Amino acid sequence: GIDVILEGHAKEKGIIHCGNFLIGKAIYEGSKHKSRLLLQDETNKELILANHFSSSKPTVLISPSMTEGVDLKDDLSRFQIVAKLPFPYLGDKYVKAKFDKQDGWYEFVTLRTFVQSIGRSVRHEKDWASTYILDECFSYFYQKNKHRLPQYIVDSIK
């Protein structure tokens, strides 16, 4: 899984989008590549970003919350892993109310966050990155919602 991808990108920086802090910690704890991994927790987002930006090593961010506002252009991320699709947490009362009352809202928010996530590593026309989606739900979710995705994403899925 993730370790195989990390080995395939041994000389490149990247990011793992993990959905929540527990999943991020499990990925970190289960990896044999801990020396490369920069695990975000509730307090260190800016610190690990600064470390990632300044390091000449092929560091890899693990984060549930770098789906927006992070510019990993060019060699700051040549690969990204979506370990879990960014479904909103249904245990949140607001999310549950929107889910129950507004048809399609849940899928729309998930798609928007997914598109934002994979946009962290491809920042301009000549930029590029490999994207790996490991969530078992992706195939079903993609088939159900591909008509809502930007065409460049649909065209790039193999």
PDB file of C-alpha atoms in Angstrom, residues 13-16 18 21 24 28 34 36-55 57-66 70 72 76:
ATOM      1  CA  LYS A  13       8.353  15.046  -1.840  1.00  0.00           C
ATOM      2  CA  GLY A  14       4.639  14.385  -1.473  1.00  0.00           C
ATOM      3  CA  ILE A  15       1.528  14.528   0.662  1.00  0.00           C
ATOM      4  CA  ILE A  16      -0.866  11.966   2.103  1.00  0.00           C
ATOM      5  CA  CYS A  18      -5.791  11.081   5.346  1.00  0.00           C
ATOM      6  CA  PHE A  21      -5.881  12.657  12.704  1.00  0.00           C
ATOM      7  CA  GLY A  24      -2.905   9.926   9.878  1.00  0.00           C
ATOM      8  CA  TYR A  28       2.581   6.983  10.342  1.00  0.00           C
ATOM      9  CA  LYS A  34       8.908   7.251   9.381  1.00  0.00           C
ATOM     10  CA  ARG A  36      10.478  10.849   5.717  1.00  0.00           C
ATOM     11  CA  LEU A  37       7.039  11.413   7.186  1.00  0.00           C
ATOM     12  CA  LEU A  38       5.865  14.685   8.724  1.00  0.00           C
ATOM     13  CA  LEU A  39       2.731  13.900  10.694  1.00  0.00           C
ATOM     14  CA  GLN A  40       0.316  16.741  11.344  1.00  0.00           C
ATOM     15  CA  ASP A  41      -1.477  16.868  14.657  1.00  0.00           C
ATOM     16  CA  GLU A  42      -3.841  19.497  16.062  1.00  0.00           C
ATOM     17  CA  THR A  43      -0.992  21.905  16.881  1.00  0.00           C
ATOM     18  CA  ASN A  44       1.862  21.614  14.367  1.00  0.00           C
ATOM     19  CA  LYS A  45       0.528  22.370  10.877  1.00  0.00           C
ATOM     20  CA  GLU A  46       2.680  25.449  10.278  1.00  0.00           C
ATOM     21  CA  LEU A  47       5.774  23.779  11.744  1.00  0.00           C
ATOM     22  CA  ILE A  48       5.597  20.691   9.563  1.00  0.00           C
ATOM     23  CA  LEU A  49       4.863  22.803   6.477  1.00  0.00           C
ATOM     24  CA  ALA A  50       7.945  24.930   7.217  1.00  0.00           C
ATOM     25  CA  ASN A  51      10.009  21.760   7.671  1.00  0.00           C
ATOM     26  CA  HIS A  52       8.694  20.325   4.412  1.00  0.00           C
ATOM     27  CA  PHE A  53       9.409  23.534   2.495  1.00  0.00           C
ATOM     28  CA  SER A  54      12.937  24.006   3.870  1.00  0.00           C
ATOM     29  CA  SER A  55      14.153  20.400   3.818  1.00  0.00           C
ATOM     30  CA  LYS A  57      15.122  15.591   1.873  1.00  0.00           C
ATOM     31  CA  PRO A  58      12.138  13.901   0.172  1.00  0.00           C
ATOM     32  CA  THR A  59       9.722  14.556   3.024  1.00  0.00           C
ATOM     33  CA  VAL A  60       6.075  13.547   2.903  1.00  0.00           C
ATOM     34  CA  LEU A  61       3.293  15.385   4.718  1.00  0.00           C
ATOM     35  CA  ILE A  62       0.514  13.398   6.395  1.00  0.00           C
ATOM     36  CA  SER A  63      -2.488  15.610   6.980  1.00  0.00           C
ATOM     37  CA  PRO A  64      -6.267  15.556   7.256  1.00  0.00           C
ATOM     38  CA  SER A  65      -6.522  19.316   6.818  1.00  0.00           C
ATOM     39  CA  MET A  66      -4.304  20.496   3.970  1.00  0.00           C
ATOM     40  CA  VAL A  70      -1.465  25.047   0.816  1.00  0.00           C
ATOM     41  CA  LEU A  72       2.840  22.475  -2.894  1.00  0.00           C
ATOM     42  CA  LEU A  76       7.239  20.411  -3.134  1.00  0.00           C
TER      43      LEU A  76
END
